[in-house]
Amino acid sequence: MQRFLLSRIAVLIPTFIGVSIVAFAFIRLLPGDPVQMLAGERVVSPERHAAIMHQLGFDRPLVMQYLSYLWGLLQGDFGTSIVTKRGVAGEFFTLFPATLELSLCAIVIAVALGVPAGVFAAVKRGSWFDQTVMGAALVGYSMPIFWWGLLLIILFSGVLQWTPVSGRISLLYYFPQATGFMLIDSLLSDQKGAFGSAVSHLILPSIVLATIPLAVIARQTRSAMLEVLGEDYVRTAKAKGLPRSRVVGVHALRNALIPVVTTIGLQVGVLMAGAILTESIFSWPGIGKWMVDSVFRRDYPVVQGGLLLIAMIIMFVNLAVDILYGVINPRVRAR
Amino acid sequence: MSHISAQEAEEGVGADGPDHRVKKSARRQMLEEFWFYFAENKGAVLGLVVFGLIVLTAIAAPLLAPHSPIATNNQAQLLPPVWQDGGSWNYILGTDAIGRDMLSRLLFGAQYSLFIGVIVVVVAVSVGIAVGLVAGYFGGWLDTVIMRVMDVILAFPSLLLALVLVAVLGPGLTNAMIAIALVLQPHFVRLTRASVMAEKRREYVTAAKVVGAGPLRLMVVTILPNCLGPLIVQATLSFSNAILDAAALGFLGMGAQPPTPEWGTMLAEAREFILRAWWVVTFPGLAILVTVLAINLVGDGLRDALDPKMKRS
């Protein structure tokens, strides 16, 4: 197990270096002069220009610049925002709970609906239920979620007036953000209606963000289940006279879930891409919206640092999934 | 059995000449087998028909569109569709905030989406196959370097990387297409490399080598045609992904720029009117969904027909 762990971690190192090179190269590839970018509209004299270039280290060879950038990263220095003058990593971790809360809700919805739907579709293969679920899954998989979000706003916020259009909680409520998770903080605040407000703000964005993972998980669960249901041990279990629910729920499902766990893990990248769109539509103050806003504000250090931090999170989640996969499926470890 | 496309397969049925009946070529038989499996999936056939209609719409857009897609009319702003109160037959699907005809913009939008899909897939597939062939055929350190680079590209969420690349290159449709092609091509590199590594030890490759074929001929003429099945399926999926991602970039304001009638860009322009004029939001998104759905249906059918492992699952 230890060797398995180490080998998985070792694979990450070249990828991390590559990812940091991409983030490093990003700022150098931008058209225009870096000092002028910092100065904005102000005029910079040639001497001052040279001095700032030296101060920022832009006059050194590229390799040295990269190494000092990497050294900074290892010490937790992800750059400073041009707009807010605050550290990028600090801003990232202030906003990250919002995205995490949204993503967790989305993945809970996707798994809670997707896995049972896939299982029943496989068990009732060819039935109207199977066809409906798979049809819906394909529609979900093909859905432009930015449009789906707008449609839900038209229906639930416009026509029915059930949910608010944007934000995380009504402005009526104010309380300290102890955990950064609005659902928990609103409960802790003891303010009447705060929790309900947080839920009503969270529900539409979660549904939108859950759509594609839900479709993928339902499809994957169905095909994994179909494969397992054809195995000899399932036939044996049936032949022993075990009730159908036990055969499907215990013997088949446990094995079918192994590839599904990987699929769920791989949805993290999908969730981060989805968060960019979902947060933009619902003005959700998370890192997806922060990245888009920074691109528009030309706050390039934020884009650079955010890109790297998001890639690192995805790498670590993938590593965790890999390890989990080894734990639940001993055949992988043996190899 | 895999070096065929859906269109070829379609031509394969129906036109059965007498000469062919006597001596069916192997290729023809493969096409028929392919069509047999493809046609078993009713959804795939439906998807193919819808996709065909969208292609026809795109080609005939200048003939079908009642108005210019960029002509504004300040007498007819935010006009509802014809079946609602205040709608007019002059603007069947209504008009947008500056009085442009929705129907005409949607029809011309089909041209953009298909164009984006085709160009992105062609670029991603050709670069991906070339790099994957080199990695799989030569192996060694070259392979290691190439695959690590692909891992790095895949470490980022594709839309985020595309967004950042467009920020570097500057917003616009061409740059959006370049960015999307770049983030999609690692899938082709991986697939090509995996099949090439499986195929290159097979006897027919050794035979070709003994006869004196050079590396280029071995890679492109001998090995590649036998790796095409999964690549065609992936290309179909990438086609729909490219359309979705380009629309998403357009929606974020980083793709095609106004007044281009690209569907995602249309949605971005319509956002502020969503609670007043449902049609400016509903139709462009519906167009994206139907197009992407049709392509994905075809993709599912192709997978059933081309991938022996997935057959009848």
XYZ file of C-alpha atoms in Angstrom:
648
model
C 0.000 0.000 0.000
C 2.843 2.376 0.855
C 4.544 1.763 -2.470
C 1.251 2.287 -4.233
C 0.795 5.620 -2.456
C 4.324 6.804 -3.191
C 4.117 5.854 -6.863
C 0.879 7.809 -7.242
C 2.366 10.870 -5.567
C 5.543 10.641 -7.667
C 3.484 10.894 -10.860
C 2.113 14.236 -9.652
C 5.499 15.957 -9.445
C 6.169 16.336 -13.192
C 2.558 17.384 -13.707
C 2.858 20.011 -10.972
C 6.051 21.349 -12.554
C 4.331 21.437 -15.935
C 1.291 23.212 -14.509
C 3.514 25.792 -12.810
C 5.378 26.361 -16.096
C 2.058 27.010 -17.837
C 1.059 29.486 -15.118
C 4.504 31.121 -15.268
C 4.439 31.336 -19.065
C 0.944 32.831 -19.019
C 2.103 36.234 -17.757
C 5.116 36.290 -20.097
C 2.973 35.463 -23.110
C 0.591 38.341 -22.560
C 0.924 41.027 -25.175
C 2.195 44.345 -23.837
C 4.739 45.513 -21.344
C 4.473 44.194 -17.758
C 5.453 47.485 -16.149
C 2.982 49.440 -18.262
C 0.343 46.903 -17.231
C 1.018 47.662 -13.561
C 1.202 51.406 -14.134
C -2.068 51.559 -16.030
C -2.591 54.972 -17.618
C 0.349 56.626 -15.858
C 3.444 57.555 -17.831
C 6.639 55.799 -16.725
C 10.051 57.319 -17.396
C 12.640 54.997 -18.980
C 14.791 55.012 -15.811
C 11.826 54.224 -13.587
C 10.791 51.539 -16.103
C 14.199 49.879 -15.898
C 14.164 50.088 -12.124
C 10.755 48.405 -11.853
C 11.798 45.748 -14.376
C 14.788 45.047 -12.160
C 12.672 45.084 -9.010
C 10.222 42.600 -10.515
C 13.105 40.459 -11.746
C 12.106 40.752 -15.408
C 15.687 41.567 -16.423
C 16.995 38.184 -15.304
C 17.186 35.083 -17.520
C 13.852 33.260 -17.911
C 15.091 30.141 -16.134
C 16.088 32.160 -13.063
C 12.752 33.972 -13.130
C 10.956 30.637 -13.235
C 12.994 29.183 -10.392
C 12.317 32.150 -8.153
C 8.621 31.933 -9.091
C 8.644 28.238 -8.145
C 10.452 29.048 -4.891
C 7.749 31.605 -4.089
C 5.039 29.031 -4.806
C 6.613 26.533 -2.458
C 6.468 29.197 0.261
C 2.823 29.877 -0.482
C 3.404 33.073 -2.485
C 0.935 32.937 -5.380
C 1.302 36.582 -6.355
C -0.559 39.780 -5.493
C -3.706 41.119 -7.079
C -3.204 44.330 -9.055
C -6.716 45.503 -8.207
C -7.064 44.712 -4.499
C -3.319 44.587 -3.660
C -4.032 41.483 -1.586
C -2.357 38.088 -1.815
C -3.895 35.797 -4.414
C -3.820 32.732 -2.172
C -5.572 34.656 0.620
C -8.341 35.819 -1.716
C -8.638 32.331 -3.141
C -9.186 30.689 0.221
C -11.671 33.398 1.283
C -13.816 32.668 -1.756
C -13.201 28.944 -1.998
C -15.801 27.863 0.632
C -18.559 29.387 -1.510
C -17.518 27.286 -4.490
C -16.961 24.239 -2.314
C -20.415 24.527 -0.759
C -22.006 24.839 -4.186
C -19.971 21.960 -5.633
C -20.676 19.663 -2.695
C -24.417 20.317 -2.968
C -24.221 19.668 -6.703
C -22.337 16.405 -6.322
C -24.700 15.234 -3.572
C -27.670 15.885 -5.856
C -25.907 14.184 -8.767
C -24.991 11.055 -6.785
C -28.268 10.826 -4.855
C -30.290 10.905 -8.065
C -27.809 9.517 -10.584
C -26.806 6.270 -8.885
C -30.356 5.003 -8.123
C -31.544 6.104 -11.573
C -28.682 4.204 -13.217
C -29.267 1.098 -11.099
C -33.002 0.950 -11.804
C -32.433 1.660 -15.484
C -30.040 -1.300 -15.651
C -32.327 -3.621 -13.689
C -35.348 -2.664 -15.808
C -33.303 -2.614 -18.987
C -35.324 -1.739 -22.076
C -38.358 -0.602 -20.075
C -39.939 2.821 -20.475
C -38.177 3.855 -17.261
C -34.785 2.906 -18.702
C -35.508 4.721 -21.947
C -36.777 7.848 -20.183
C -33.811 8.002 -17.814
C -31.263 7.456 -20.559
C -33.011 9.977 -22.811
C -33.011 12.520 -19.998
C -29.364 11.740 -19.239
C -28.364 12.396 -22.833
C -30.258 15.697 -22.800
C -28.557 16.617 -19.516
C -25.189 15.679 -20.923
C -25.789 17.879 -23.974
C -27.136 20.807 -21.951
C -25.537 24.236 -22.302
C -25.737 24.872 -18.550
C -25.473 28.655 -18.857
C -28.749 28.554 -20.779
C -30.298 26.011 -18.418
C -29.553 28.362 -15.530
C -31.232 31.273 -17.309
C -34.311 29.138 -18.025
C -34.591 28.161 -14.366
C -34.296 31.824 -13.377
C -37.098 32.723 -15.804
C -39.331 29.996 -14.360
C -38.579 29.965 -10.633
C -37.479 33.551 -10.034
C -39.486 35.293 -12.746
C -42.794 33.473 -13.211
C -43.193 31.652 -9.889
C -41.133 34.052 -7.745
C -39.994 31.197 -5.520
C -36.264 31.783 -5.509
C -33.988 34.825 -5.557
C -32.010 35.639 -8.690
C -28.498 35.964 -7.304
C -26.147 35.902 -4.346
C -25.743 33.529 -1.418
C -28.168 34.954 1.140
C -30.652 37.807 1.516
C -29.144 41.166 2.513
C -31.477 41.199 5.523
C -29.209 38.803 7.324
C -25.772 39.535 8.565
C -23.662 37.262 10.714
C -20.013 36.283 11.044
C -18.778 33.695 8.562
C -17.342 31.170 10.949
C -16.994 28.298 8.472
C -17.553 30.058 5.165
C -20.366 27.611 4.428
C -23.537 29.666 4.322
C -25.779 26.734 5.283
C -23.825 26.092 8.488
C -23.169 29.741 9.347
C -26.836 30.659 8.956
C -27.811 27.840 11.330
C -25.190 28.957 13.836
C -26.363 32.571 13.648
C -29.745 31.743 15.269
C -31.417 34.320 13.055
C -34.936 33.396 12.047
C -35.252 32.635 8.364
C -31.531 32.875 7.641
C -31.167 29.174 6.903
C -34.217 29.185 4.636
C -32.806 32.145 2.760
C -29.459 30.391 2.312
C -31.188 27.262 0.995
C -33.353 29.213 -1.443
C -30.256 30.940 -2.807
C -28.348 27.678 -3.124
C -30.977 25.487 -4.731
C -31.009 26.734 -8.334
C -27.222 27.041 -8.758
C -26.793 23.541 -7.303
C -29.299 22.073 -9.736
C -27.595 23.790 -12.657
C -24.146 22.670 -11.590
C -25.394 19.121 -10.874
C -26.915 18.625 -14.323
C -23.928 17.329 -16.284
C -22.406 15.201 -13.457
C -25.869 13.748 -12.825
C -26.196 12.704 -16.453
C -22.693 11.244 -16.580
C -23.118 9.342 -13.292
C -26.496 7.896 -14.324
C -25.084 6.674 -17.646
C -21.944 5.280 -16.057
C -23.846 3.537 -13.239
C -26.196 1.922 -15.729
C -23.439 0.538 -17.934
C -21.339 -0.629 -14.951
C -24.406 -2.303 -13.461
C -25.297 -4.019 -16.737
C -21.797 -5.422 -16.969
C -21.893 -6.746 -13.391
C -25.389 -8.201 -13.713
C -24.062 -10.494 -16.431
C -21.324 -11.936 -14.190
C -21.311 -15.513 -12.929
C -21.394 -14.597 -9.246
C -24.607 -12.660 -9.727
C -26.137 -15.711 -11.424
C -24.919 -17.853 -8.522
C -26.453 -15.473 -6.002
C -29.728 -15.618 -7.882
C -29.537 -19.408 -8.101
C -29.030 -19.631 -4.349
C -32.479 -18.128 -4.078
C -31.440 -14.803 -2.566
C -34.070 -12.101 -2.846
C -33.672 -9.891 -5.899
C -33.139 -6.771 -3.801
C -30.188 -8.409 -2.077
C -28.627 -9.622 -5.319
C -28.906 -6.204 -6.925
C -28.318 -4.081 -3.840
C -25.418 -5.996 -2.324
C -23.754 -8.392 -4.740
C -24.046 -6.370 -7.911
C -24.038 -2.777 -6.686
C -20.884 -3.068 -4.617
C -18.850 -4.102 -7.617
C -20.610 -1.825 -10.040
C -19.798 1.178 -7.857
C -16.036 0.770 -8.286
C -15.865 2.429 -11.718
C -18.584 4.853 -10.636
C -16.379 6.181 -7.831
C -13.743 7.071 -10.434
C -16.369 8.764 -12.551
C -17.543 10.815 -9.573
C -13.947 11.857 -8.878
C -13.437 12.892 -12.484
C -16.435 15.207 -12.204
C -14.355 17.637 -10.127
C -12.884 19.125 -13.283
C -16.362 19.315 -14.785
C -17.618 21.015 -11.609
C -14.851 23.624 -11.716
C -15.603 24.411 -15.369
C -19.298 24.443 -14.529
C -18.690 26.712 -11.550
C -17.255 29.353 -13.893
C -20.553 29.506 -15.777
C -22.930 28.836 -12.876
C -21.349 31.419 -10.591
C -21.389 33.998 -13.392
C -25.109 33.464 -13.980
C -26.150 33.541 -10.321
C -23.549 36.131 -9.159
C -22.318 33.502 -6.730
C -19.247 34.944 -4.990
C -16.943 31.965 -5.519
C -13.699 31.343 -7.371
C -15.361 30.720 -10.746
C -16.820 34.207 -10.834
C -13.587 35.598 -9.356
C -11.596 34.091 -12.243
C -13.959 35.450 -14.913
C -14.016 38.887 -13.285
C -10.223 38.889 -13.044
C -9.892 38.044 -16.724
C -12.124 41.013 -17.522
C -10.353 43.335 -15.070
C -7.024 42.231 -16.564
C -5.920 41.333 -13.055
C -3.415 38.867 -14.467
C -1.619 37.841 -11.261
C -4.997 36.645 -9.977
C -5.671 34.726 -13.189
C -2.221 33.181 -12.979
C -2.455 32.236 -9.309
C -6.065 31.091 -9.548
C -5.305 28.903 -12.559
C -2.511 27.199 -10.661
C -4.503 26.768 -7.425
C -7.503 25.299 -9.267
C -5.274 22.890 -11.186
C -3.615 21.848 -7.921
C -6.953 21.177 -6.253
C -8.051 19.039 -9.176
C -4.741 17.147 -9.100
C -5.128 16.405 -5.402
C -8.734 15.301 -5.747
C -7.718 13.003 -8.594
C -4.947 11.623 -6.386
C -7.422 11.041 -3.577
C -9.774 9.253 -5.977
C -6.893 7.143 -7.252
C -5.997 6.119 -3.713
C -9.617 5.477 -2.800
C -9.895 3.344 -5.918
C -6.931 1.317 -4.713
C -8.572 0.886 -1.325
C -11.921 -0.309 -2.615
C -10.485 -2.342 -5.469
C -7.492 -4.411 -4.272
C -6.828 -5.645 -7.818
C -5.377 -2.229 -8.688
C -2.948 -2.261 -5.775
C -1.593 -5.668 -6.683
C -0.475 -4.508 -10.107
C -13.868 -2.490 -39.839
C -13.409 1.042 -38.855
C -12.143 3.348 -41.578
C -15.530 4.695 -42.486
C -17.718 7.590 -41.543
C -21.444 7.893 -41.130
C -21.889 9.653 -44.450
C -20.012 7.000 -46.363
C -22.047 4.377 -44.625
C -25.207 6.102 -45.681
C -24.164 6.061 -49.297
C -23.376 2.416 -48.870
C -27.014 1.445 -48.565
C -29.505 1.667 -51.350
C -27.273 1.937 -54.415
C -26.819 -1.780 -54.939
C -25.595 -2.344 -58.509
C -25.692 -5.813 -60.145
C -21.894 -6.027 -60.435
C -21.551 -5.515 -56.737
C -24.002 -8.249 -55.902
C -21.756 -10.796 -57.580
C -18.585 -9.768 -55.858
C -19.020 -7.646 -52.792
C -15.845 -5.893 -51.851
C -14.642 -6.287 -48.308
C -15.002 -2.567 -47.811
C -18.622 -2.651 -48.872
C -19.365 -5.479 -46.523
C -17.814 -3.541 -43.683
C -19.967 -0.535 -44.517
C -23.077 -2.655 -44.454
C -22.129 -4.246 -41.177
C -21.458 -0.810 -39.790
C -24.809 0.530 -40.959
C -26.556 -2.534 -39.544
C -25.275 -1.796 -36.041
C -25.694 1.947 -36.391
C -29.293 1.689 -37.604
C -30.199 -0.586 -34.702
C -29.907 2.484 -32.488
C -33.048 4.451 -33.379
C -31.825 7.481 -31.445
C -28.675 7.594 -33.526
C -30.653 7.578 -36.763
C -32.866 10.356 -35.420
C -29.761 12.305 -34.400
C -28.310 11.863 -37.880
C -31.501 13.138 -39.512
C -31.682 16.184 -37.215
C -28.005 16.891 -37.759
C -28.533 16.628 -41.526
C -31.347 19.171 -41.270
C -29.137 21.533 -39.272
C -26.414 21.250 -41.908
C -28.964 22.021 -44.641
C -30.254 24.975 -42.617
C -26.753 26.338 -42.233
C -26.025 26.002 -45.944
C -29.353 27.506 -46.999
C -29.384 30.219 -44.315
C -29.009 33.111 -46.812
C -32.007 31.770 -48.757
C -34.182 30.912 -45.740
C -33.569 33.959 -43.575
C -36.270 36.603 -44.027
C -33.963 39.402 -42.841
C -30.293 40.190 -42.544
C -28.965 38.783 -39.249
C -27.421 42.135 -38.328
C -30.047 44.540 -39.685
C -31.618 46.502 -36.823
C -35.097 48.002 -36.759
C -35.816 50.530 -34.044
C -39.550 50.304 -34.804
C -39.601 46.653 -33.708
C -37.582 46.149 -30.542
C -38.215 43.091 -28.356
C -41.177 42.057 -30.491
C -42.622 38.725 -29.247
C -42.986 35.669 -31.495
C -45.903 35.570 -33.907
C -48.183 33.422 -31.707
C -48.101 35.887 -28.821
C -50.026 39.145 -28.521
C -48.164 41.829 -30.394
C -46.241 39.358 -32.572
C -45.995 39.842 -36.306
C -45.537 37.493 -39.289
C -42.738 39.757 -40.370
C -40.690 38.528 -37.379
C -41.825 34.944 -36.777
C -39.669 34.289 -33.713
C -39.699 37.887 -32.548
C -36.865 40.423 -32.369
C -34.094 41.202 -29.921
C -33.429 44.383 -27.963
C -32.257 46.362 -30.987
C -34.839 44.994 -33.387
C -32.908 42.248 -35.125
C -34.875 39.269 -36.421
C -34.370 36.275 -34.093
C -35.141 33.685 -36.779
C -32.562 35.058 -39.199
C -29.932 35.276 -36.466
C -30.610 31.705 -35.396
C -30.360 30.430 -38.975
C -27.042 32.164 -39.536
C -25.930 31.026 -36.068
C -26.089 27.440 -37.337
C -23.332 28.347 -39.806
C -21.099 29.578 -37.006
C -21.657 26.637 -34.709
C -21.027 24.034 -37.413
C -18.044 25.977 -38.700
C -16.591 26.138 -35.175
C -17.203 22.408 -34.669
C -15.624 21.406 -37.976
C -12.534 23.598 -37.701
C -11.873 22.755 -34.050
C -12.261 19.021 -34.645
C -10.115 19.062 -37.793
C -7.328 20.922 -35.974
C -7.576 18.868 -32.775
C -7.775 15.552 -34.654
C -4.927 16.218 -37.051
C -2.566 17.594 -34.426
C -3.639 14.932 -31.926
C -3.173 12.056 -34.360
C 0.211 13.306 -35.563
C 1.535 13.746 -32.020
C -0.019 10.484 -30.830
C 1.470 8.543 -33.753
C 4.919 9.891 -32.996
C 4.589 9.162 -29.269
C 3.221 5.659 -29.738
C 5.487 4.637 -32.614
C 8.814 5.894 -31.306
C 8.152 5.497 -27.577
C 11.060 6.200 -25.196
C 11.808 9.654 -23.825
C 9.897 11.375 -26.644
C 6.773 9.497 -25.592
C 7.330 10.372 -21.932
C 7.745 14.076 -22.662
C 4.706 14.212 -24.940
C 2.472 12.383 -22.489
C 3.564 14.564 -19.551
C 2.694 17.664 -21.589
C -0.730 16.174 -22.320
C -1.211 15.421 -18.606
C -0.511 19.066 -17.867
C -3.133 20.251 -20.370
C -5.646 17.782 -18.923
C -4.882 18.957 -15.367
C -6.814 22.173 -16.026
C -10.591 22.326 -16.422
C -10.916 22.712 -20.191
C -13.196 25.749 -20.119
C -10.928 27.558 -17.648
C -7.828 26.894 -19.732
C -9.650 28.001 -22.877
C -10.810 31.158 -21.070
C -7.282 31.995 -19.947
C -5.821 31.257 -23.392
C -8.356 33.594 -24.960
C -7.374 36.202 -22.381
C -3.786 35.872 -23.631
C -4.643 35.765 -27.335
C -7.431 38.355 -27.176
C -11.215 37.736 -27.342
C -12.639 36.627 -30.662
C -13.944 33.625 -32.519
C -10.638 32.569 -34.111
C -8.761 32.656 -30.826
C -11.595 30.844 -29.078
C -11.354 28.079 -31.689
C -7.585 27.818 -31.292
C -7.972 27.585 -27.508
C -10.696 24.938 -27.675
C -8.762 22.866 -30.218
C -5.743 22.966 -27.927
C -7.655 21.750 -24.882
C -9.424 19.001 -26.850
C -6.434 17.503 -28.628
C -4.845 15.571 -25.700
C -7.726 13.087 -25.921
C -6.749 12.295 -29.501
C -3.092 12.020 -28.603
C -3.879 9.517 -25.848
C -6.237 7.442 -27.975
C -3.912 7.342 -30.985
C -0.907 6.499 -28.858
C -2.715 3.676 -27.070
C -3.937 2.090 -30.308
C -0.599 2.514 -32.047
C 1.207 0.828 -29.174
C -1.242 -2.058 -29.326
C -1.037 -2.373 -33.096
C 2.664 -1.924 -33.728
C 3.613 -5.362 -32.421
C 1.067 -7.120 -34.631
C 2.281 -9.305 -37.449
C 0.990 -7.240 -40.352
C 3.119 -4.333 -39.158
C 6.211 -6.510 -38.931
C 5.388 -7.834 -42.410
C 5.192 -4.311 -43.814
C 8.473 -3.466 -42.103
C 10.179 -6.513 -43.618
C 8.956 -5.540 -47.066
C 10.786 -2.241 -46.503
C 8.193 0.340 -45.509
C 9.670 3.405 -43.814
C 8.462 4.760 -40.460
C 6.180 7.363 -42.045
C 4.479 4.796 -44.253
C 4.191 2.350 -41.358
C 2.621 4.990 -39.127
C 0.194 6.573 -41.556
C -0.642 3.880 -44.115
C -0.221 0.638 -42.199
C -1.140 1.337 -38.596
C -3.396 4.404 -38.560
C -6.387 2.966 -40.501
C -6.707 0.263 -37.863
C -6.915 2.758 -35.013
C -9.678 4.905 -36.456
C -12.729 3.476 -34.675
C -12.292 5.063 -31.244
C -10.929 8.219 -32.878
C -14.123 8.699 -34.884
C -16.223 8.316 -31.735
C -14.019 10.788 -29.856
C -14.155 13.198 -32.787
C -17.948 13.199 -32.627
C -17.903 13.911 -28.894
C -15.327 16.652 -29.431
C -17.517 18.157 -32.130
C -20.347 18.679 -29.654
C -17.942 19.766 -26.912
C -16.403 22.346 -29.236
C -19.828 23.816 -29.987
C -20.715 23.911 -26.279
C -17.396 25.430 -25.210
C -17.435 28.026 -27.977
C -20.957 28.998 -26.965
C -19.874 29.162 -23.322
C -16.949 31.448 -24.241
C -19.307 33.551 -26.333
C -21.663 33.716 -23.354
C -18.821 34.906 -21.123
C -17.983 37.572 -23.703
C -14.712 35.957 -24.738
C -15.823 34.184 -27.918
C -17.423 35.594 -31.044
C -18.022 39.309 -30.586
C -21.293 41.167 -31.241
C -22.978 41.602 -33.656
C -21.952 38.102 -34.812
C -25.075 35.917 -34.636
C -23.295 33.170 -32.712
C -25.737 31.427 -30.360
C -23.671 31.824 -27.172
C -22.992 35.478 -27.918
C -26.710 35.994 -28.567
C -27.441 34.568 -25.110
C -24.928 36.931 -23.523
C -26.600 39.919 -25.183
C -30.026 38.638 -24.099
C -29.178 38.152 -20.431
C -30.461 41.471 -19.160
C -33.859 40.910 -20.785
C -34.535 37.451 -19.407
C -37.404 38.487 -17.159
C -39.010 40.687 -19.829
C -38.575 38.775 -23.081
C -38.304 35.011 -22.728
C -37.812 34.424 -26.451
C -34.463 36.184 -26.745
C -33.068 33.710 -24.205
C -34.992 30.552 -25.015
C -34.377 30.156 -28.740
C -30.572 30.476 -28.985
C -30.101 28.015 -26.106
C -32.600 25.613 -27.604
C -30.662 25.754 -30.869
C -27.435 24.865 -29.024
C -29.126 22.043 -27.121
C -30.752 20.484 -30.208
C -27.522 20.629 -32.209
C -25.383 19.187 -29.434
C -27.979 16.530 -28.615
C -28.204 15.422 -32.257
C -24.427 15.087 -32.477
C -24.240 13.173 -29.195
C -26.977 10.794 -30.361
C -24.944 10.107 -33.492
C -21.884 9.655 -31.280
C -23.654 7.022 -29.198
C -24.656 5.169 -32.363
C -21.126 5.349 -33.759
C -19.754 3.957 -30.507
C -22.176 1.044 -30.650
C -21.264 0.358 -34.257
C -17.510 0.915 -34.148
C -16.435 -0.248 -30.719
C -16.720 -4.038 -30.536
C -16.471 -4.008 -26.739
C -19.426 -1.695 -26.320
C -21.567 -3.582 -28.808
C -24.982 -4.554 -27.436
C -24.429 -3.191 -23.978
